[in-house]
Amino acid sequence: QAMRALVVERGMPTSAHACLRCDPARWPGHQYASPLLECSHEIDLLRYVLGGGLTFYGANTSPSGATWDLILQRDPTPVRIHLSMEAPGLYERWLALVWQERYAWWGWHAPAGVSRLVDLSGHEDVLDVTSLDTYRAELTAFLEDRWTGATLEDGLAALRTCDRAQIFANLAQPTA
């Protein structure tokens, strides 16, 4: 919400970037969906922060399909999302918004489990909470049936972007 507030206050950034690098072997479950679907939260997050739809422009994936780069746009802002499930022993996620002379960065890194928003235009540590605080707030909102701003359409839009990325990547593969 703090990143969304910065966009409302300052206007659209000149670029936006999201990254997730993780090791699914360290996750508690044993089977997962494709990495693109497992990591669709970054698409949803950028839709929320930038205040609307993202236009899909292209995607690239590693031969294993465990790393993806997506190029999107929220007019006039180019958006890049990097998703990798090929990062042994690592779990990090971050989001950066860049304006002409300033930027804001939010990140979460395990095992420290600290979320931090740093606005380098004069305000440092605008937000500094543990991941446990973040998850508790999210779970409390869910249990109390409070609307958090995300809709079913938001989730479906993220999944449509994943579908477009998969189709694009399949068409870009060389044929035998």
Tab-separated table of C-alpha atoms in Angstrom:
chain	number	residue	atom	x	y	z
A	1	GLN	CA	0.000	0.000	0.000
A	2	ALA	CA	2.922	2.340	0.679
A	3	MET	CA	4.250	1.835	-2.868
A	4	ARG	CA	0.777	2.484	-4.312
A	5	ALA	CA	0.588	5.690	-2.240
A	6	LEU	CA	3.877	6.874	-3.772
A	7	VAL	CA	2.471	6.360	-7.290
A	8	VAL	CA	-0.686	8.281	-6.383
A	9	GLU	CA	1.406	11.085	-4.846
A	10	ARG	CA	4.117	11.334	-7.532
A	11	GLY	CA	2.419	10.039	-10.640
A	12	MET	CA	3.450	7.156	-12.854
A	13	PRO	CA	7.116	6.175	-12.565
A	14	THR	CA	9.345	6.121	-15.650
A	15	SER	CA	9.903	2.373	-15.086
A	16	ALA	CA	8.896	-0.410	-12.713
A	17	HIS	CA	10.726	-3.620	-11.881
A	18	ALA	CA	9.828	-6.699	-9.844
A	19	CYS	CA	11.958	-9.698	-9.007
A	20	LEU	CA	11.470	-13.024	-7.267
A	21	ARG	CA	14.372	-15.429	-6.823
A	22	CYS	CA	13.751	-18.558	-4.796
A	23	ASP	CA	14.554	-22.200	-4.170
A	24	PRO	CA	11.296	-24.208	-4.225
A	25	ALA	CA	13.107	-27.186	-2.661
A	26	ARG	CA	12.975	-25.229	0.600
A	27	TRP	CA	9.207	-24.664	0.396
A	28	PRO	CA	7.004	-26.850	2.638
A	29	GLY	CA	4.956	-28.408	-0.194
A	30	HIS	CA	6.121	-31.062	-2.588
A	31	GLN	CA	4.345	-30.248	-5.859
A	32	TYR	CA	3.779	-26.879	-7.425
A	33	ALA	CA	2.269	-25.356	-10.521
A	34	SER	CA	4.532	-24.050	-13.251
A	35	PRO	CA	6.991	-21.403	-12.008
A	36	LEU	CA	5.157	-18.791	-14.045
A	37	LEU	CA	1.888	-19.472	-12.202
A	38	GLU	CA	3.551	-19.886	-8.791
A	39	CYS	CA	5.154	-16.475	-9.221
A	40	SER	CA	2.153	-14.632	-10.689
A	41	HIS	CA	1.939	-12.566	-7.482
A	42	GLU	CA	4.491	-10.118	-8.927
A	43	ILE	CA	2.172	-9.446	-11.864
A	44	ASP	CA	-0.731	-8.901	-9.482
A	45	LEU	CA	1.418	-6.697	-7.229
A	46	LEU	CA	2.467	-4.424	-10.098
A	47	ARG	CA	-1.123	-4.187	-11.354
A	48	TYR	CA	-2.116	-2.939	-7.895
A	49	VAL	CA	0.815	-0.594	-7.345
A	50	LEU	CA	0.570	0.989	-10.806
A	51	GLY	CA	-3.199	1.313	-10.576
A	52	GLY	CA	-4.465	-0.784	-13.402
A	53	GLY	CA	-3.969	-2.995	-16.356
A	54	LEU	CA	-0.668	-4.097	-17.758
A	55	THR	CA	-0.186	-4.684	-21.472
A	56	PHE	CA	1.862	-7.773	-22.337
A	57	TYR	CA	4.762	-7.228	-24.768
A	58	GLY	CA	6.977	-10.289	-24.505
A	59	ALA	CA	8.538	-13.036	-22.434
A	60	ASN	CA	11.609	-15.189	-22.343
A	61	THR	CA	12.175	-18.377	-20.392
A	62	SER	CA	15.131	-20.585	-19.564
A	63	PRO	CA	15.326	-24.033	-21.213
A	64	SER	CA	14.092	-25.600	-17.962
A	65	GLY	CA	11.159	-23.170	-17.744
A	66	ALA	CA	12.142	-22.289	-14.173
A	67	THR	CA	13.230	-18.718	-14.942
A	68	TRP	CA	11.104	-16.117	-16.708
A	69	ASP	CA	11.526	-12.523	-17.824
A	70	LEU	CA	8.361	-10.651	-18.733
A	71	ILE	CA	8.108	-7.276	-20.461
A	72	LEU	CA	4.853	-5.415	-19.825
A	73	GLN	CA	3.678	-1.827	-19.937
A	74	ARG	CA	1.352	0.358	-17.906
A	75	ASP	CA	1.205	3.309	-20.270
A	76	PRO	CA	3.617	5.088	-20.346
A	77	THR	CA	5.668	2.997	-17.892
A	78	PRO	CA	7.714	0.000	-19.095
A	79	VAL	CA	7.550	-2.875	-16.610
A	80	ARG	CA	10.031	-5.750	-16.247
A	81	ILE	CA	9.394	-8.823	-14.104
A	82	HIS	CA	12.097	-11.412	-13.396
A	83	LEU	CA	10.978	-14.715	-11.862
A	84	SER	CA	13.461	-17.434	-11.021
A	85	MET	CA	12.964	-20.706	-9.213
A	86	GLU	CA	16.600	-21.621	-9.902
A	87	ALA	CA	18.204	-19.878	-6.922
A	88	PRO	CA	19.517	-22.550	-4.520
A	89	GLY	CA	19.090	-21.645	-0.863
A	90	LEU	CA	17.594	-18.238	-1.639
A	91	TYR	CA	14.276	-16.481	-1.168
A	92	GLU	CA	14.074	-12.825	-2.064
A	93	ARG	CA	11.496	-10.620	-3.639
A	94	TRP	CA	11.701	-6.929	-4.446
A	95	LEU	CA	9.932	-4.156	-6.287
A	96	ALA	CA	11.482	-0.925	-7.562
A	97	LEU	CA	9.759	2.146	-8.977
A	98	VAL	CA	11.929	4.687	-10.786
A	99	TRP	CA	11.043	8.321	-11.393
A	100	GLN	CA	13.276	10.846	-13.171
A	101	GLU	CA	15.382	11.825	-10.143
A	102	ARG	CA	14.343	9.374	-7.443
A	103	TYR	CA	13.302	5.831	-6.827
A	104	ALA	CA	11.564	3.701	-4.243
A	105	TRP	CA	12.540	0.135	-3.433
A	106	TRP	CA	10.697	-2.514	-1.407
A	107	GLY	CA	12.256	-5.852	-0.632
A	108	TRP	CA	11.852	-8.962	1.431
A	109	HIS	CA	14.713	-11.343	2.049
A	110	ALA	CA	14.682	-14.642	3.917
A	111	PRO	CA	15.826	-15.756	6.399
A	112	ALA	CA	15.965	-12.253	7.927
A	113	GLY	CA	12.318	-11.800	6.992
A	114	VAL	CA	12.357	-8.013	6.932
A	115	SER	CA	10.254	-5.961	4.539
A	116	ARG	CA	11.670	-2.546	3.931
A	117	LEU	CA	10.539	0.352	1.785
A	118	VAL	CA	13.259	2.881	1.062
A	119	ASP	CA	12.345	6.091	-0.715
A	120	LEU	CA	15.655	7.600	-1.782
A	121	SER	CA	14.217	11.031	-2.460
A	122	GLY	CA	14.846	12.119	1.096
A	123	HIS	CA	12.840	9.642	3.128
A	124	GLU	CA	14.597	6.536	4.399
A	125	ASP	CA	12.910	3.534	5.958
A	126	VAL	CA	9.379	4.710	5.243
A	127	LEU	CA	8.237	1.207	6.096
A	128	ASP	CA	10.168	-1.316	8.142
A	129	VAL	CA	8.174	-4.344	9.240
A	130	THR	CA	8.904	-8.025	9.569
A	131	SER	CA	7.378	-10.440	7.103
A	132	LEU	CA	5.497	-11.963	10.024
A	133	ASP	CA	3.777	-8.589	10.623
A	134	THR	CA	2.851	-8.449	6.925
A	135	TYR	CA	1.432	-11.981	6.874
A	136	ARG	CA	-0.489	-11.399	10.126
A	137	ALA	CA	-2.094	-8.257	8.685
A	138	GLU	CA	-3.017	-10.089	5.483
A	139	LEU	CA	-4.441	-13.100	7.344
A	140	THR	CA	-6.375	-10.876	9.763
A	141	ALA	CA	-7.959	-8.979	6.855
A	142	PHE	CA	-8.941	-12.314	5.266
A	143	LEU	CA	-10.406	-13.747	8.477
A	144	GLU	CA	-12.332	-10.552	9.218
A	145	ASP	CA	-13.649	-10.555	5.624
A	146	ARG	CA	-12.255	-7.090	4.943
A	147	TRP	CA	-11.804	-6.188	1.300
A	148	THR	CA	-8.121	-5.524	0.611
A	149	GLY	CA	-8.599	-3.976	-2.803
A	150	ALA	CA	-7.841	-7.094	-4.849
A	151	THR	CA	-10.659	-8.545	-6.896
A	152	LEU	CA	-11.257	-11.810	-8.732
A	153	GLU	CA	-10.736	-9.858	-11.967
A	154	ASP	CA	-7.275	-8.803	-10.746
A	155	GLY	CA	-6.319	-12.441	-10.205
A	156	LEU	CA	-7.748	-13.490	-13.568
A	157	ALA	CA	-5.861	-10.671	-15.309
A	158	ALA	CA	-2.590	-11.922	-13.795
A	159	LEU	CA	-3.393	-15.447	-15.004
A	160	ARG	CA	-4.181	-14.147	-18.511
A	161	THR	CA	-0.763	-12.473	-18.536
A	162	CYS	CA	0.806	-15.813	-17.550
A	163	ASP	CA	-1.071	-17.513	-20.412
A	164	ARG	CA	0.166	-14.901	-22.895
A	165	ALA	CA	3.737	-15.321	-21.643
A	166	GLN	CA	3.540	-19.117	-22.027
A	167	ILE	CA	2.111	-18.834	-25.562
A	168	PHE	CA	4.739	-16.240	-26.521
A	169	ALA	CA	7.576	-18.390	-25.147
A	170	ASN	CA	6.255	-21.474	-26.974
A	171	LEU	CA	6.090	-19.566	-30.286
A	172	ALA	CA	9.621	-18.215	-29.769
A	173	GLN	CA	11.148	-21.696	-29.337
A	174	PRO	CA	13.053	-23.008	-32.356
A	175	THR	CA	11.401	-25.882	-34.163
A	176	ALA	CA	13.174	-29.078	-35.153
